[in-house]
Amino acid sequence: MLKRYRVRDYDFKLVFMLIAISIVGILAISSANEEYRSRQIIGLVLGLFVMVVLSLFDYHVFLRFYWVVYFVNLALLVLVHFFGDTTNNAQRWITIAGIRFQPSETAKILLILFYAQYIMKHKEHFNTFRNLAIMVLLFIPQWVLIYKQPDLSTSIMMIVIFCILLYIGGLSYKVIFGAFAIIIPLGVIFLSLVLQEDQNLIKDYQQNRIMAWLHPDEYENAEGYQQTNSKIAIGSGQLFGKGLNNNEIASVKNGNFISEPQTDFIFAIIGEELGFIGGCIVVVLSSLISLDCIFAARRASDLGGVIICTGMAALVGFQSFFNISVATGIIPNTGLPLPFVSYGLTSLVSLFMGMGFVLNVRLQGVRKFS
């Protein structure tokens, strides 16, 4: 399981970027709500430990147990469905052996690991109807369990990751174009239906978020309140921001105009207190981390390694885009955390776990080409 690696082959620049963006997150979280700072620091230390340990283990060993990974993931989501803790009308957490965590966050990483091995084992007949149907059927149960928590944002992110994995696995362009020919019209029909007053396809609060995005002036004191104040906060930061932990009265954060700013709207805190420069630092670091994962994929020794790295690149890249887009009003409020920045121990440790596999894929690739 453990192999000898050369220190110079270790991707220290990726580790540095992960630590840097996590520190920015800790500073912003501390400013948003100081009581969460110590927990996030613990999450960073634990995440780094898990990442380093996993980076030194041959990822092929873990992939051999891909069915165990699948059923453990499914079992955790089932436990949440029946015995999960409810907070803010959402049943997304579970406590095991005194540890409270959110399985929908670990599900993203486990999804990537499972399909990395599954696709590699079935690459010879990947584009057959039977194989694609099996892959979709295996995906549906965990997706439904997450959607019913309810967690529409994470379920959308799961679909994005799944589609990326299919594409990297070698999905035929005929299938892709055929899917688009069906999905685009259905998407238009779905959107038109969910905007109807008597619709039952999505929850009322989810419909209101879409309406607030389409008509911000009408909902600025209701469902659009968060996004409106987030944009005000980001704009007020101007170039260099108002400074961390500032006491300015004319501050969106200090006025408590954004609820739970340490999670979904952490970018608003960064924009207000660190300004345009701080926001750019977060965007650049997120982009570079995703690109580094793609570079690691190019050096991977097999298709499984490629899928792990591109899956993590997609997770960090797309989820960062969605979170920042919500904070700036580009898309409706989704409730997705900003990777490595938003408060959340399960999310942080899970992301570092995924990066541990990326680091090992790169080390394995270096061994192959050296």
mmCIF file of C-alpha atoms in Angstrom, residues 80-211:
data_model
loop_
_atom_site.group_PDB
_atom_site.id
_atom_site.type_symbol
_atom_site.label_atom_id
_atom_site.label_comp_id
_atom_site.label_asym_id
_atom_site.label_seq_id
_atom_site.Cartn_x
_atom_site.Cartn_y
_atom_site.Cartn_z
ATOM 1 C CA VAL A 80 -29.695 10.252 7.312
ATOM 2 C CA HIS A 81 -33.101 9.654 5.738
ATOM 3 C CA PHE A 82 -34.373 7.632 8.710
ATOM 4 C CA PHE A 83 -32.324 8.832 11.691
ATOM 5 C CA GLY A 84 -30.792 12.140 10.618
ATOM 6 C CA ASP A 85 -30.765 15.352 12.651
ATOM 7 C CA THR A 86 -33.009 18.156 11.408
ATOM 8 C CA THR A 87 -31.811 21.765 11.311
ATOM 9 C CA ASN A 88 -33.652 24.619 9.566
ATOM 10 C CA ASN A 89 -36.232 22.197 8.114
ATOM 11 C CA ALA A 90 -33.494 20.104 6.456
ATOM 12 C CA GLN A 91 -32.539 16.570 7.513
ATOM 13 C CA ARG A 92 -28.903 16.432 6.354
ATOM 14 C CA TRP A 93 -26.824 15.524 9.413
ATOM 15 C CA ILE A 94 -26.210 12.349 11.364
ATOM 16 C CA THR A 95 -24.356 11.632 14.585
ATOM 17 C CA ILE A 96 -22.251 8.467 14.807
ATOM 18 C CA ALA A 97 -20.065 7.733 17.856
ATOM 19 C CA GLY A 98 -20.520 11.314 19.013
ATOM 20 C CA ILE A 99 -19.373 12.786 15.691
ATOM 21 C CA ARG A 100 -21.922 14.879 13.791
ATOM 22 C CA PHE A 101 -21.314 15.151 10.079
ATOM 23 C CA GLN A 102 -23.073 15.662 6.740
ATOM 24 C CA PRO A 103 -22.907 12.565 4.470
ATOM 25 C CA SER A 104 -24.030 14.524 1.391
ATOM 26 C CA GLU A 105 -20.606 16.251 1.451
ATOM 27 C CA THR A 106 -18.634 12.997 1.617
ATOM 28 C CA ALA A 107 -20.972 11.574 -1.038
ATOM 29 C CA LYS A 108 -19.385 13.815 -3.693
ATOM 30 C CA ILE A 109 -15.926 12.335 -3.048
ATOM 31 C CA LEU A 110 -17.183 8.757 -2.771
ATOM 32 C CA LEU A 111 -19.127 9.196 -6.017
ATOM 33 C CA ILE A 112 -15.898 10.135 -7.811
ATOM 34 C CA LEU A 113 -13.982 7.181 -6.327
ATOM 35 C CA PHE A 114 -16.676 4.666 -7.194
ATOM 36 C CA TYR A 115 -17.082 5.719 -10.809
ATOM 37 C CA ALA A 116 -13.313 6.050 -11.271
ATOM 38 C CA GLN A 117 -12.979 2.298 -10.843
ATOM 39 C CA TYR A 118 -16.308 1.360 -12.424
ATOM 40 C CA ILE A 119 -15.624 3.288 -15.622
ATOM 41 C CA MET A 120 -12.081 1.913 -15.829
ATOM 42 C CA LYS A 121 -13.337 -1.665 -15.514
ATOM 43 C CA HIS A 122 -16.033 -1.167 -18.170
ATOM 44 C CA LYS A 123 -14.192 1.110 -20.599
ATOM 45 C CA GLU A 124 -14.215 -1.500 -23.388
ATOM 46 C CA HIS A 125 -18.006 -1.348 -23.672
ATOM 47 C CA PHE A 126 -18.545 2.019 -22.019
ATOM 48 C CA ASN A 127 -20.950 3.467 -24.605
ATOM 49 C CA THR A 128 -23.296 0.496 -24.763
ATOM 50 C CA PHE A 129 -26.879 1.129 -23.718
ATOM 51 C CA ARG A 130 -26.691 -1.540 -21.018
ATOM 52 C CA ASN A 131 -23.585 -0.069 -19.371
ATOM 53 C CA LEU A 132 -24.840 3.526 -19.455
ATOM 54 C CA ALA A 133 -28.209 2.430 -18.081
ATOM 55 C CA ILE A 134 -26.521 0.594 -15.199
ATOM 56 C CA MET A 135 -24.417 3.658 -14.383
ATOM 57 C CA VAL A 136 -27.490 5.879 -14.287
ATOM 58 C CA LEU A 137 -29.430 3.367 -12.181
ATOM 59 C CA LEU A 138 -26.562 3.175 -9.693
ATOM 60 C CA PHE A 139 -26.520 6.972 -9.471
ATOM 61 C CA ILE A 140 -30.257 7.485 -8.940
ATOM 62 C CA PRO A 141 -30.694 6.069 -5.362
ATOM 63 C CA GLN A 142 -28.033 8.281 -3.763
ATOM 64 C CA TRP A 143 -29.200 11.287 -5.774
ATOM 65 C CA VAL A 144 -32.820 10.804 -4.650
ATOM 66 C CA LEU A 145 -31.772 10.451 -1.001
ATOM 67 C CA ILE A 146 -29.868 13.744 -1.170
ATOM 68 C CA TYR A 147 -32.657 15.527 -3.046
ATOM 69 C CA LYS A 148 -35.226 14.452 -0.434
ATOM 70 C CA GLN A 149 -33.250 15.816 2.542
ATOM 71 C CA PRO A 150 -34.106 18.341 0.923
ATOM 72 C CA ASP A 151 -30.839 19.478 -0.649
ATOM 73 C CA LEU A 152 -31.514 20.618 -4.202
ATOM 74 C CA SER A 153 -28.176 22.431 -4.514
ATOM 75 C CA THR A 154 -26.058 19.387 -3.634
ATOM 76 C CA SER A 155 -28.202 17.157 -5.837
ATOM 77 C CA ILE A 156 -27.559 19.534 -8.761
ATOM 78 C CA MET A 157 -23.829 19.446 -7.975
ATOM 79 C CA MET A 158 -23.951 15.644 -7.971
ATOM 80 C CA ILE A 159 -25.480 15.679 -11.453
ATOM 81 C CA VAL A 160 -22.760 18.051 -12.694
ATOM 82 C CA ILE A 161 -19.999 15.798 -11.322
ATOM 83 C CA PHE A 162 -21.673 12.670 -12.732
ATOM 84 C CA CYS A 163 -21.907 14.236 -16.200
ATOM 85 C CA ILE A 164 -18.245 15.293 -16.077
ATOM 86 C CA LEU A 165 -17.215 11.763 -15.096
ATOM 87 C CA LEU A 166 -19.199 10.311 -17.996
ATOM 88 C CA TYR A 167 -17.561 12.721 -20.426
ATOM 89 C CA ILE A 168 -14.047 11.990 -19.171
ATOM 90 C CA GLY A 169 -14.828 8.272 -19.251
ATOM 91 C CA GLY A 170 -15.283 8.521 -23.020
ATOM 92 C CA LEU A 171 -18.977 9.189 -23.548
ATOM 93 C CA SER A 172 -19.784 9.237 -27.259
ATOM 94 C CA TYR A 173 -20.577 12.633 -28.785
ATOM 95 C CA LYS A 174 -23.626 11.036 -30.381
ATOM 96 C CA VAL A 175 -24.953 10.286 -26.905
ATOM 97 C CA ILE A 176 -24.010 13.784 -25.686
ATOM 98 C CA PHE A 177 -25.764 15.587 -28.543
ATOM 99 C CA GLY A 178 -28.751 13.266 -28.222
ATOM 100 C CA ALA A 179 -28.964 14.012 -24.499
ATOM 101 C CA PHE A 180 -28.788 17.764 -25.116
ATOM 102 C CA ALA A 181 -31.551 17.468 -27.696
ATOM 103 C CA ILE A 182 -33.765 16.008 -24.982
ATOM 104 C CA ILE A 183 -32.537 17.839 -21.868
ATOM 105 C CA ILE A 184 -32.700 21.411 -23.208
ATOM 106 C CA PRO A 185 -36.414 21.290 -24.208
ATOM 107 C CA LEU A 186 -37.248 19.440 -20.981
ATOM 108 C CA GLY A 187 -35.327 22.059 -18.990
ATOM 109 C CA VAL A 188 -37.320 24.874 -20.593
ATOM 110 C CA ILE A 189 -40.595 23.046 -19.893
ATOM 111 C CA PHE A 190 -39.517 22.318 -16.312
ATOM 112 C CA LEU A 191 -38.611 25.960 -15.662
ATOM 113 C CA SER A 192 -41.921 27.170 -17.069
ATOM 114 C CA LEU A 193 -43.810 24.688 -14.865
ATOM 115 C CA VAL A 194 -42.005 25.495 -11.613
ATOM 116 C CA LEU A 195 -42.845 29.169 -12.053
ATOM 117 C CA GLN A 196 -46.573 28.379 -11.907
ATOM 118 C CA GLU A 197 -48.290 29.161 -8.603
ATOM 119 C CA ASP A 198 -49.823 25.705 -8.135
ATOM 120 C CA GLN A 199 -46.735 23.689 -9.084
ATOM 121 C CA ASN A 200 -45.641 20.659 -6.993
ATOM 122 C CA LEU A 201 -42.299 19.889 -8.646
ATOM 123 C CA ILE A 202 -40.125 21.796 -6.165
ATOM 124 C CA LYS A 203 -40.546 23.206 -2.660
ATOM 125 C CA ASP A 204 -42.167 26.612 -2.240
ATOM 126 C CA TYR A 205 -38.981 28.173 -0.838
ATOM 127 C CA GLN A 206 -37.051 26.884 -3.857
ATOM 128 C CA GLN A 207 -39.596 28.450 -6.216
ATOM 129 C CA ASN A 208 -39.403 31.709 -4.279
ATOM 130 C CA ARG A 209 -35.618 31.766 -4.690
ATOM 131 C CA ILE A 210 -36.020 31.507 -8.467
ATOM 132 C CA MET A 211 -38.673 34.224 -8.467
#
